[in-house]
PDB file of C-alpha atoms in Angstrom:
ATOM      1  CA  MET A  21     104.648  84.980  82.352  1.00 45.00           C
ATOM      2  CA  ASN A  22     104.665  81.621  84.062  1.00 48.00           C
ATOM      3  CA  LEU A  23     101.592  81.105  86.264  1.00 47.00           C
ATOM      4  CA  PHE A  24     103.375  78.802  88.691  1.00 44.00           C
ATOM      5  CA  TYR A  25     106.069  81.388  89.411  1.00 46.00           C
ATOM      6  CA  GLN A  26     103.424  84.097  89.803  1.00 49.00           C
ATOM      7  CA  THR A  27     101.471  81.974  92.252  1.00 47.00           C
ATOM      8  CA  TYR A  28     104.454  80.740  94.237  1.00 47.00           C
ATOM      9  CA  PRO A  29     106.872  83.690  94.530  1.00 49.00           C
ATOM     10  CA  LEU A  30     109.132  81.776  96.924  1.00 49.00           C
ATOM     11  CA  SER A  31     109.559  78.908  94.458  1.00 52.00           C
ATOM     12  CA  PHE A  32     112.801  80.464  93.259  1.00 49.00           C
ATOM     13  CA  PHE A  33     114.411  80.052  96.666  1.00 49.00           C
ATOM     14  CA  ILE A  34     113.159  76.464  96.958  1.00 52.00           C
ATOM     15  CA  LEU A  35     114.547  75.621  93.532  1.00 52.00           C
ATOM     16  CA  LEU A  36     117.834  77.326  94.356  1.00 51.00           C
ATOM     17  CA  PHE A  37     118.111  75.255  97.537  1.00 53.00           C
ATOM     18  CA  GLY A  38     117.483  72.098  95.508  1.00 56.00           C
ATOM     19  CA  PHE A  39     120.099  73.175  93.004  1.00 55.00           C
ATOM     20  CA  ILE A  40     122.683  73.643  95.755  1.00 56.00           C
ATOM     21  CA  ILE A  41     121.865  70.200  97.202  1.00 56.00           C
ATOM     22  CA  GLY A  42     122.237  68.702  93.736  1.00 58.00           C
ATOM     23  CA  ILE A  43     125.621  70.335  93.310  1.00 55.00           C
ATOM     24  CA  GLY A  44     126.667  68.916  96.676  1.00 58.00           C
ATOM     25  CA  ILE A  45     125.689  65.396  95.623  1.00 57.00           C
ATOM     26  CA  SER A  46     127.588  65.863  92.372  1.00 55.00           C
ATOM     27  CA  ILE A  47     130.715  66.817  94.275  1.00 53.00           C
ATOM     28  CA  VAL A  48     130.448  63.803  96.588  1.00 54.00           C
ATOM     29  CA  PHE A  49     129.863  61.194  93.872  1.00 52.00           C
ATOM     30  CA  PHE A  50     131.433  62.647  90.755  1.00 53.00           C
ATOM     31  CA  PHE A  51     133.978  65.039  92.221  1.00 54.00           C
ATOM     32  CA  SER A  52     134.974  68.285  90.584  1.00 55.00           C
ATOM     33  CA  PHE A  53     134.352  67.341  86.938  1.00 57.00           C
ATOM     34  CA  SER A  54     130.590  66.969  87.355  1.00 59.00           C
ATOM     35  CA  PHE A  55     130.384  70.140  89.440  1.00 57.00           C
ATOM     36  CA  THR A  56     132.329  72.124  86.858  1.00 62.00           C
ATOM     37  CA  LEU A  57     130.257  70.727  83.991  1.00 61.00           C
ATOM     38  CA  VAL A  58     126.903  71.548  85.625  1.00 60.00           C
ATOM     39  CA  LEU A  59     128.033  75.040  86.607  1.00 60.00           C
ATOM     40  CA  PHE A  60     129.362  75.678  83.100  1.00 60.00           C
ATOM     41  CA  LEU A  61     126.115  74.533  81.450  1.00 59.00           C
ATOM     42  CA  VAL A  62     124.075  76.798  83.737  1.00 59.00           C
ATOM     43  CA  CYS A  63     126.300  79.793  83.034  1.00 57.00           C
ATOM     44  CA  ILE A  64     126.116  79.436  79.240  1.00 52.00           C
ATOM     45  CA  GLY A  65     122.352  78.917  79.356  1.00 55.00           C
ATOM     46  CA  CYS A  66     122.212  75.246  78.306  1.00 56.00           C
ATOM     47  CA  LEU A  67     120.478  74.331  81.547  1.00 62.00           C
ATOM     48  CA  ARG A  68     117.331  76.410  82.003  1.00 68.00           C
ATOM     49  CA  ILE A  69     114.672  76.478  84.704  1.00 69.00           C
ATOM     50  CA  MET A  70     111.668  77.992  82.901  1.00 70.00           C
ATOM     51  CA  PRO A  71     110.758  74.835  80.929  1.00 71.00           C
ATOM     52  CA  MET A  72     110.492  72.958  84.229  1.00 70.00           C
ATOM     53  CA  LEU A  73     108.346  75.721  85.734  1.00 73.00           C
ATOM     54  CA  ASN A  74     106.087  75.661  82.685  1.00 74.00           C
ATOM     55  CA  PHE A  75     105.717  71.917  83.113  1.00 75.00           C
ATOM     56  CA  LEU A  76     104.886  72.346  86.822  1.00 77.00           C
ATOM     57  CA  ASP A  77     102.411  75.058  85.848  1.00 76.00           C
ATOM     58  CA  ILE A  78     100.431  72.618  83.726  1.00 80.00           C
ATOM     59  CA  ILE A  79     100.468  69.914  86.389  1.00 82.00           C
ATOM     60  CA  LEU A  80      99.607  72.099  89.388  1.00 78.00           C
ATOM     61  CA  THR A  81      96.838  74.090  87.702  1.00 80.00           C
ATOM     62  CA  LYS A  82      95.144  70.818  86.768  1.00 83.00           C
ATOM     63  CA  MET A  83      95.730  69.084  90.096  1.00 84.00           C
ATOM     64  CA  PHE A  84      94.954  71.994  92.449  1.00 82.00           C
ATOM     65  CA  PRO A  85      92.835  74.559  90.549  1.00 85.00           C
ATOM     66  CA  LYS A  86      90.782  75.594  93.593  1.00 87.00           C
ATOM     67  CA  GLN A  87      93.810  75.996  95.860  1.00 85.00           C
ATOM     68  CA  ILE A  88      95.683  78.121  93.330  1.00 83.00           C
ATOM     69  CA  LYS A  89      92.619  80.272  92.713  1.00 88.00           C
ATOM     70  CA  LEU A  90      92.113  80.747  96.475  1.00 91.00           C
ATOM     71  CA  PHE A  91      95.775  81.601  97.016  1.00 88.00           C
ATOM     72  CA  SER A  92      95.662  84.181  94.223  1.00 88.00           C
ATOM     73  CA  LYS A  93      92.511  85.700  95.708  1.00 93.00           C
ATOM     74  CA  ASN A  94      94.105  85.865  99.169  1.00 93.00           C
ATOM     75  CA  ILE A  95      97.179  87.613  97.759  1.00 93.00           C
ATOM     76  CA  LYS A  96      95.000  90.240  96.105  1.00 94.00           C
ATOM     77  CA  THR A  97      93.064  90.773  99.338  1.00 95.00           C
ATOM     78  CA  SER A  98      96.243  90.904 101.443  1.00 95.00           C
ATOM     79  CA  PHE A  99      98.113  93.368  99.210  1.00 96.00           C
ATOM     80  CA  PRO A 100      95.635  96.086  98.125  1.00 96.00           C
ATOM     81  CA  VAL A 101      96.827  99.072  96.084  1.00 97.00           C
ATOM     82  CA  PHE A 102      95.292 102.547  96.438  1.00 97.00           C
ATOM     83  CA  TYR A 103      95.648 105.202  93.723  1.00 96.00           C
ATOM     84  CA  PRO A 104      94.893 108.923  94.014  1.00 94.00           C
ATOM     85  CA  LYS A 105      91.877 110.187  92.102  1.00 91.00           C
ATOM     86  CA  GLY A 106      92.525 110.933  88.458  1.00 89.00           C
ATOM     87  CA  PHE A 107      95.839 109.055  88.306  1.00 91.00           C
ATOM     88  CA  ASP A 108      96.994 108.825  84.664  1.00 89.00           C
ATOM     89  CA  HIS A 109      98.246 105.287  83.977  1.00 86.00           C
ATOM     90  CA  SER A 110      99.212 106.101  80.390  1.00 86.00           C
ATOM     91  CA  LYS A 111     102.237 108.191  81.398  1.00 90.00           C
ATOM     92  CA  LYS A 112     105.761 106.912  81.951  1.00 93.00           C
ATOM     93  CA  ASN A 113     106.725 107.045  85.641  1.00 96.00           C
ATOM     94  CA  ILE A 114     109.485 106.248  88.079  1.00 97.00           C
ATOM     95  CA  TYR A 115     107.730 104.520  90.980  1.00 97.00           C
ATOM     96  CA  MET A 116     109.624 104.678  94.269  1.00 97.00           C
ATOM     97  CA  PHE A 117     108.591 102.106  96.880  1.00 97.00           C
ATOM     98  CA  HIS A 118     109.136 102.723 100.616  1.00 96.00           C
ATOM     99  CA  PRO A 119     110.168 101.076 102.862  1.00 96.00           C
ATOM    100  CA  HIS A 120     112.360  98.293 101.516  1.00 92.00           C
ATOM    101  CA  GLY A 121     111.458  95.856 104.282  1.00 88.00           C
ATOM    102  CA  LEU A 122     113.159  92.495 104.646  1.00 85.00           C
ATOM    103  CA  LEU A 123     112.197  91.027 101.265  1.00 84.00           C
ATOM    104  CA  SER A 124     110.499  93.947  99.480  1.00 88.00           C
ATOM    105  CA  LEU A 125     107.603  91.585  98.876  1.00 89.00           C
ATOM    106  CA  SER A 126     105.006  94.179  97.889  1.00 93.00           C
ATOM    107  CA  HIS A 127     107.361  95.536  95.219  1.00 93.00           C
ATOM    108  CA  TYR A 128     107.788  92.070  93.746  1.00 91.00           C
ATOM    109  CA  LEU A 129     104.094  91.132  93.861  1.00 92.00           C
ATOM    110  CA  ASN A 130     102.962  94.409  92.289  1.00 94.00           C
ATOM    111  CA  ILE A 131     105.569  94.540  89.545  1.00 93.00           C
ATOM    112  CA  GLY A 132     106.552  90.913  88.941  1.00 88.00           C
ATOM    113  CA  THR A 133     103.109  89.293  89.019  1.00 88.00           C
ATOM    114  CA  ASN A 134      99.506  90.023  88.090  1.00 88.00           C
ATOM    115  CA  LEU A 135      98.199  88.939  91.488  1.00 90.00           C
ATOM    116  CA  THR A 136      97.444  92.449  92.803  1.00 93.00           C
ATOM    117  CA  ASN A 137      95.374  95.335  91.447  1.00 92.00           C
ATOM    118  CA  TRP A 138      98.498  97.202  90.294  1.00 93.00           C
ATOM    119  CA  LYS A 139      97.349  98.780  87.027  1.00 90.00           C
ATOM    120  CA  ASP A 140     100.541  99.814  85.226  1.00 85.00           C
ATOM    121  CA  ARG A 141     101.719  96.555  83.659  1.00 74.00           C
ATOM    122  CA  GLU A 142     104.313  98.268  81.449  1.00 87.00           C
ATOM    123  CA  THR A 143     106.644  98.600  84.427  1.00 93.00           C
ATOM    124  CA  ASN A 144     110.084  97.093  84.942  1.00 94.00           C
ATOM    125  CA  GLY A 145     111.232  96.512  88.502  1.00 93.00           C
ATOM    126  CA  THR A 146     114.823  96.666  89.713  1.00 92.00           C
ATOM    127  CA  THR A 147     116.783  94.330  91.918  1.00 88.00           C
ATOM    128  CA  LEU A 148     120.368  93.789  93.071  1.00 82.00           C
ATOM    129  CA  SER A 149     122.702  93.184  90.141  1.00 79.00           C
ATOM    130  CA  ILE A 150     124.397  90.353  92.047  1.00 78.00           C
ATOM    131  CA  LEU A 151     121.187  88.291  91.873  1.00 77.00           C
ATOM    132  CA  TRP A 152     121.666  88.011  88.127  1.00 72.00           C
ATOM    133  CA  TRP A 153     124.831  86.006  88.685  1.00 73.00           C
ATOM    134  CA  ILE A 154     123.364  83.244  90.829  1.00 74.00           C
ATOM    135  CA  PRO A 155     122.167  80.048  89.093  1.00 70.00           C
ATOM    136  CA  PHE A 156     119.011  80.695  87.018  1.00 70.00           C
ATOM    137  CA  GLY A 157     118.770  84.233  88.434  1.00 69.00           C
ATOM    138  CA  ASN A 158     118.971  85.953  85.058  1.00 72.00           C
ATOM    139  CA  GLU A 159     116.304  83.724  83.536  1.00 73.00           C
ATOM    140  CA  LEU A 160     113.848  84.026  86.417  1.00 75.00           C
ATOM    141  CA  LEU A 161     114.219  87.769  86.940  1.00 77.00           C
ATOM    142  CA  GLU A 162     113.794  88.564  83.260  1.00 76.00           C
ATOM    143  CA  SER A 163     110.605  86.489  83.206  1.00 75.00           C
ATOM    144  CA  THR A 164     109.153  88.727  85.928  1.00 80.00           C
ATOM    145  CA  ASN A 165     110.032  92.059  84.272  1.00 85.00           C
ATOM    146  CA  PHE A 166     113.001  92.933  86.485  1.00 91.00           C
ATOM    147  CA  VAL A 167     116.287  94.538  85.443  1.00 91.00           C
ATOM    148  CA  PRO A 168     119.611  94.919  87.306  1.00 91.00           C
ATOM    149  CA  SER A 169     119.828  98.014  89.502  1.00 90.00           C
ATOM    150  CA  ASN A 170     122.648  99.665  87.601  1.00 92.00           C
ATOM    151  CA  TYR A 171     122.318 103.090  86.011  1.00 94.00           C
ATOM    152  CA  ASP A 172     122.505 102.117  82.339  1.00 94.00           C
ATOM    153  CA  ASP A 173     119.983  99.260  82.508  1.00 94.00           C
ATOM    154  CA  MET A 174     117.536 101.359  84.495  1.00 95.00           C
ATOM    155  CA  LYS A 175     117.837 104.348  82.184  1.00 96.00           C
ATOM    156  CA  ASN A 176     117.385 102.102  79.159  1.00 96.00           C
ATOM    157  CA  VAL A 177     113.945 101.087  80.481  1.00 95.00           C
ATOM    158  CA  LEU A 178     112.867 104.738  80.524  1.00 96.00           C
ATOM    159  CA  LEU A 179     114.313 105.347  77.058  1.00 95.00           C
ATOM    160  CA  GLN A 180     112.059 102.522  75.831  1.00 94.00           C
ATOM    161  CA  ASN A 181     109.125 104.588  77.124  1.00 93.00           C
ATOM    162  CA  LYS A 182     108.358 102.117  79.914  1.00 95.00           C
ATOM    163  CA  SER A 183     107.875 102.858  83.599  1.00 96.00           C
ATOM    164  CA  LEU A 184     110.491 101.922  86.177  1.00 96.00           C
ATOM    165  CA  SER A 185     110.059 100.925  89.816  1.00 96.00           C
ATOM    166  CA  VAL A 186     112.686 100.955  92.561  1.00 96.00           C
ATOM    167  CA  THR A 187     112.924 100.314  96.290  1.00 94.00           C
ATOM    168  CA  LEU A 188     115.014 103.400  96.886  1.00 93.00           C
ATOM    169  CA  GLY A 189     116.326 102.546 100.358  1.00 91.00           C
ATOM    170  CA  GLY A 190     118.240  99.540  99.068  1.00 88.00           C
ATOM    171  CA  VAL A 191     120.020  96.871 101.061  1.00 86.00           C
ATOM    172  CA  LYS A 192     121.028  99.090 103.992  1.00 88.00           C
ATOM    173  CA  GLU A 193     117.397  99.932 104.651  1.00 91.00           C
ATOM    174  CA  MET A 194     116.672  96.236 105.214  1.00 87.00           C
ATOM    175  CA  ALA A 195     118.617  96.455 108.462  1.00 86.00           C
ATOM    176  CA  LEU A 196     116.483  99.421 109.599  1.00 88.00           C
ATOM    177  CA  SER A 197     113.122  97.626 109.493  1.00 88.00           C
ATOM    178  CA  GLN A 198     110.972  98.295 112.560  1.00 89.00           C
ATOM    179  CA  ASP A 199     107.315  97.647 113.301  1.00 91.00           C
ATOM    180  CA  ASN A 200     104.992 100.641 112.889  1.00 93.00           C
ATOM    181  CA  LYS A 201     107.845 102.934 111.926  1.00 94.00           C
ATOM    182  CA  MET A 202     109.421 103.984 108.644  1.00 95.00           C
ATOM    183  CA  ILE A 203     113.138 104.759 108.639  1.00 95.00           C
ATOM    184  CA  LEU A 204     114.151 105.494 105.055  1.00 96.00           C
ATOM    185  CA  ASN A 205     117.802 105.411 104.031  1.00 95.00           C
ATOM    186  CA  ILE A 206     117.398 107.862 101.138  1.00 96.00           C
ATOM    187  CA  SER A 207     118.745 111.269 102.237  1.00 94.00           C
ATOM    188  CA  LYS A 208     121.900 111.015 100.092  1.00 94.00           C
ATOM    189  CA  LYS A 209     120.416 109.412  96.985  1.00 95.00           C
ATOM    190  CA  MET A 210     121.303 111.241  93.783  1.00 96.00           C
ATOM    191  CA  GLY A 211     121.371 108.839  90.829  1.00 95.00           C
ATOM    192  CA  ILE A 212     117.655 108.159  90.443  1.00 96.00           C
ATOM    193  CA  PHE A 213     116.846 111.880  90.563  1.00 98.00           C
ATOM    194  CA  LYS A 214     119.542 112.596  87.984  1.00 97.00           C
ATOM    195  CA  MET A 215     118.006 109.904  85.781  1.00 98.00           C
ATOM    196  CA  ALA A 216     114.553 111.446  86.141  1.00 97.00           C
ATOM    197  CA  LEU A 217     115.914 114.825  85.034  1.00 98.00           C
ATOM    198  CA  GLU A 218     117.878 113.402  82.105  1.00 97.00           C
ATOM    199  CA  THR A 219     114.806 111.592  80.764  1.00 97.00           C
ATOM    200  CA  GLY A 220     112.120 114.042  81.887  1.00 96.00           C
ATOM    201  CA  THR A 221     110.281 111.273  83.744  1.00 97.00           C
ATOM    202  CA  GLN A 222     107.834 112.146  86.511  1.00 97.00           C
ATOM    203  CA  ILE A 223     108.406 110.575  89.932  1.00 98.00           C
ATOM    204  CA  VAL A 224     105.708 108.827  91.945  1.00 97.00           C
ATOM    205  CA  PRO A 225     106.173 108.246  95.717  1.00 98.00           C
ATOM    206  CA  ILE A 226     104.775 105.011  97.153  1.00 98.00           C
ATOM    207  CA  LEU A 227     104.351 104.053 100.807  1.00 98.00           C
ATOM    208  CA  VAL A 228     103.649 100.481 101.888  1.00 97.00           C
ATOM    209  CA  TYR A 229     102.235  99.953 105.373  1.00 97.00           C
ATOM    210  CA  GLY A 230     102.885  96.443 106.629  1.00 93.00           C
ATOM    211  CA  GLU A 231     106.004  95.681 104.572  1.00 93.00           C
ATOM    212  CA  ASN A 232     108.223  95.891 107.655  1.00 91.00           C
ATOM    213  CA  GLU A 233     105.866  93.720 109.674  1.00 89.00           C
ATOM    214  CA  ILE A 234     105.181  90.809 107.307  1.00 87.00           C
ATOM    215  CA  TYR A 235     108.710  89.407 107.422  1.00 83.00           C
ATOM    216  CA  LYS A 236     111.107  89.720 110.347  1.00 81.00           C
ATOM    217  CA  VAL A 237     114.739  88.679 110.402  1.00 81.00           C
ATOM    218  CA  THR A 238     115.715  85.687 112.540  1.00 82.00           C
ATOM    219  CA  PRO A 239     117.077  86.978 115.906  1.00 84.00           C
ATOM    220  CA  ASN A 240     120.295  84.958 115.813  1.00 82.00           C
ATOM    221  CA  TRP A 241     123.530  86.401 117.185  1.00 82.00           C
ATOM    222  CA  LEU A 242     125.681  84.776 114.503  1.00 85.00           C
ATOM    223  CA  LEU A 243     123.423  86.008 111.692  1.00 83.00           C
ATOM    224  CA  LYS A 244     123.549  89.505 113.188  1.00 85.00           C
ATOM    225  CA  ILE A 245     127.357  89.493 113.148  1.00 88.00           C
ATOM    226  CA  ILE A 246     127.410  88.211 109.567  1.00 87.00           C
ATOM    227  CA  ASN A 247     124.924  90.844 108.392  1.00 84.00           C
ATOM    228  CA  ASN A 248     126.769  93.676 110.145  1.00 86.00           C
ATOM    229  CA  TYR A 249     129.877  92.656 108.242  1.00 86.00           C
ATOM    230  CA  ALA A 250     128.020  92.010 104.965  1.00 84.00           C
ATOM    231  CA  LEU A 251     126.474  95.500 105.008  1.00 85.00           C
ATOM    232  CA  LYS A 252     129.961  96.912 104.393  1.00 84.00           C
ATOM    233  CA  PHE A 253     129.755  95.233 100.981  1.00 81.00           C
ATOM    234  CA  ASN A 254     126.128  96.249 100.388  1.00 80.00           C
ATOM    235  CA  LEU A 255     124.870  92.752 101.217  1.00 80.00           C
ATOM    236  CA  PHE A 256     122.314  91.451 103.704  1.00 83.00           C
ATOM    237  CA  PHE A 257     121.012  87.945 104.347  1.00 83.00           C
ATOM    238  CA  PRO A 258     117.254  88.294 104.997  1.00 80.00           C
ATOM    239  CA  ILE A 259     116.532  84.992 106.708  1.00 81.00           C
ATOM    240  CA  PRO A 260     112.958  85.314 108.029  1.00 82.00           C
ATOM    241  CA  THR A 261     111.607  83.829 111.236  1.00 85.00           C
ATOM    242  CA  PHE A 262     109.463  80.679 111.181  1.00 83.00           C
ATOM    243  CA  ASP A 263     106.489  82.774 112.252  1.00 84.00           C
ATOM    244  CA  SER A 264     106.968  85.033 109.232  1.00 82.00           C
ATOM    245  CA  CYS A 265     107.070  82.035 106.893  1.00 82.00           C
ATOM    246  CA  TYR A 266     103.955  80.637 108.567  1.00 84.00           C
ATOM    247  CA  LYS A 267     102.092  83.872 107.781  1.00 82.00           C
ATOM    248  CA  TRP A 268     102.887  83.373 104.116  1.00 80.00           C
ATOM    249  CA  LEU A 269     101.882  79.701 104.104  1.00 82.00           C
ATOM    250  CA  ARG A 270      98.571  80.573 105.771  1.00 86.00           C
ATOM    251  CA  MET A 271      97.634  82.522 102.644  1.00 86.00           C
ATOM    252  CA  PHE A 272      96.924  79.212 100.951  1.00 84.00           C
ATOM    253  CA  PHE A 273      93.859  79.171 103.214  1.00 89.00           C
ATOM    254  CA  GLU A 274      93.085  82.765 104.222  1.00 92.00           C
ATOM    255  CA  PRO A 275      94.299  86.341 103.604  1.00 93.00           C
ATOM    256  CA  LEU A 276      96.586  88.156 106.017  1.00 92.00           C
ATOM    257  CA  LYS A 277      94.812  89.362 109.146  1.00 90.00           C
ATOM    258  CA  ILE A 278      96.414  92.794 108.666  1.00 91.00           C
ATOM    259  CA  PRO A 279      96.667  93.700 104.952  1.00 94.00           C
ATOM    260  CA  VAL A 280      99.864  95.158 103.510  1.00 95.00           C
ATOM    261  CA  LYS A 281      98.529  98.389 101.984  1.00 97.00           C
ATOM    262  CA  THR A 282     100.254 100.190  99.117  1.00 97.00           C
ATOM    263  CA  TYR A 283      99.449 103.893  98.701  1.00 98.00           C
ATOM    264  CA  ILE A 284     100.389 105.652  95.466  1.00 97.00           C
ATOM    265  CA  GLY A 285     101.168 109.361  95.785  1.00 96.00           C
ATOM    266  CA  SER A 286     100.648 112.184  93.323  1.00 95.00           C
ATOM    267  CA  PRO A 287     103.235 112.333  90.503  1.00 96.00           C
ATOM    268  CA  ILE A 288     105.961 114.975  90.703  1.00 96.00           C
ATOM    269  CA  GLN A 289     106.413 116.622  87.324  1.00 96.00           C
ATOM    270  CA  VAL A 290     110.012 116.701  86.082  1.00 96.00           C
ATOM    271  CA  GLN A 291     111.348 118.986  83.373  1.00 95.00           C
ATOM    272  CA  LYS A 292     113.969 117.355  81.167  1.00 96.00           C
ATOM    273  CA  ILE A 293     117.530 118.624  81.608  1.00 96.00           C
ATOM    274  CA  ASN A 294     120.174 116.918  79.469  1.00 94.00           C
ATOM    275  CA  GLU A 295     123.022 117.714  81.849  1.00 95.00           C
ATOM    276  CA  PRO A 296     121.554 118.417  85.303  1.00 96.00           C
ATOM    277  CA  THR A 297     123.770 120.034  87.916  1.00 96.00           C
ATOM    278  CA  ASP A 298     124.045 118.852  91.509  1.00 96.00           C
ATOM    279  CA  MET A 299     121.829 121.781  92.463  1.00 97.00           C
ATOM    280  CA  ASP A 300     119.143 120.595  90.026  1.00 97.00           C
ATOM    281  CA  ILE A 301     119.302 117.097  91.464  1.00 97.00           C
ATOM    282  CA  VAL A 302     119.146 118.221  95.100  1.00 97.00           C
ATOM    283  CA  LYS A 303     116.222 120.540  94.335  1.00 97.00           C
ATOM    284  CA  LEU A 304     114.224 117.680  92.805  1.00 97.00           C
ATOM    285  CA  ARG A 305     115.154 115.400  95.689  1.00 97.00           C
ATOM    286  CA  GLU A 306     113.901 117.902  98.263  1.00 97.00           C
ATOM    287  CA  SER A 307     110.629 118.278  96.342  1.00 97.00           C
ATOM    288  CA  TYR A 308     110.277 114.511  96.437  1.00 97.00           C
ATOM    289  CA  PHE A 309     110.908 114.332 100.187  1.00 97.00           C
ATOM    290  CA  MET A 310     108.251 116.990 100.718  1.00 96.00           C
ATOM    291  CA  GLU A 311     105.693 115.029  98.690  1.00 96.00           C
ATOM    292  CA  LEU A 312     106.666 111.817 100.474  1.00 97.00           C
ATOM    293  CA  ARG A 313     106.070 113.353 103.905  1.00 97.00           C
ATOM    294  CA  LYS A 314     102.740 114.713 102.684  1.00 97.00           C
ATOM    295  CA  LEU A 315     101.692 111.241 101.538  1.00 97.00           C
ATOM    296  CA  TYR A 316     102.711 109.793 104.908  1.00 97.00           C
ATOM    297  CA  LYS A 317     100.677 112.402 106.760  1.00 96.00           C
ATOM    298  CA  GLU A 318      97.600 111.657 104.642  1.00 96.00           C
ATOM    299  CA  THR A 319      97.788 107.851 104.773  1.00 97.00           C
ATOM    300  CA  ARG A 320      99.534 106.986 108.073  1.00 96.00           C
ATOM    301  CA  PRO A 321      97.720 104.338 110.157  1.00 95.00           C
ATOM    302  CA  LYS A 322      97.081 105.279 113.784  1.00 94.00           C
ATOM    303  CA  THR A 323      99.525 102.606 114.969  1.00 94.00           C
ATOM    304  CA  TYR A 324     102.429 104.161 113.055  1.00 95.00           C
ATOM    305  CA  ALA A 325     104.874 106.789 114.321  1.00 94.00           C
ATOM    306  CA  LYS A 326     103.753 110.368 113.725  1.00 93.00           C
ATOM    307  CA  GLU A 327     106.886 111.236 111.760  1.00 94.00           C
ATOM    308  CA  LEU A 328     108.535 109.744 108.693  1.00 95.00           C
ATOM    309  CA  PHE A 329     112.283 109.361 109.315  1.00 95.00           C
ATOM    310  CA  ILE A 330     114.613 110.101 106.393  1.00 95.00           C
ATOM    311  CA  ILE A 331     118.286 109.435 107.107  1.00 92.00           C
TER     312      ILE A 331
END
């Protein structure tokens, strides 16, 4: 995996912004032909971003070795992972991260990079399928072990005897982010539990304290209106505040003052059922909710609400 992209997780958004600016210049000076040509070349894979990132990797690691090493160390310190005693890393699991937060940063760092002490490297993460259609999205997401969040692609990961990770609350949970409180939009989820039963894969609950706090959405009235409308189409535009971005940039010099802690729960054993009924699925889901609440009770910081809210 490319070291530059591991070290600078937000590089994708910077490169995407540059790409959009470049397209704009093409339109102004070369009109629609240049725009169409560039877009076509990107779509068919003739224009790729990874070679450029590999080139930047070589340059930056030689120019700023100490800074990159310090940044990596600060990430590891800022995003610790805690496993229960006797956790078996050799087994195939479905890891469920909660809450989603604004950017689901802990999910990405643990699964898409080697910057944390996450121990199960044979894990594929999931992300919105629409992200695979934006310029270079497919190439970048595949390089960080992510797959589209559709049923067939996710199930295929498990059939390959690999682990799968999801942020179960999805896009709608992004709008529910609150400091020191977990509101999980998971009460009606069925598909992931059906998948677990069909493949006989054990489920592992994960709670991340600090995910909601690290990035906060910009309090803009127009953005709020846009997001309220976009949620109807399962979309949300997570534009963080300047203060949130500053927190991230400070990690080039020091770790976060309040670490974002990831707690892994005990696995829930799942018996394989080729054609599970709705009753089978609901029963497994309720068992999961019970284990999730237990994990919250055991790991909840004093500043957090006493109850875990599942809606």
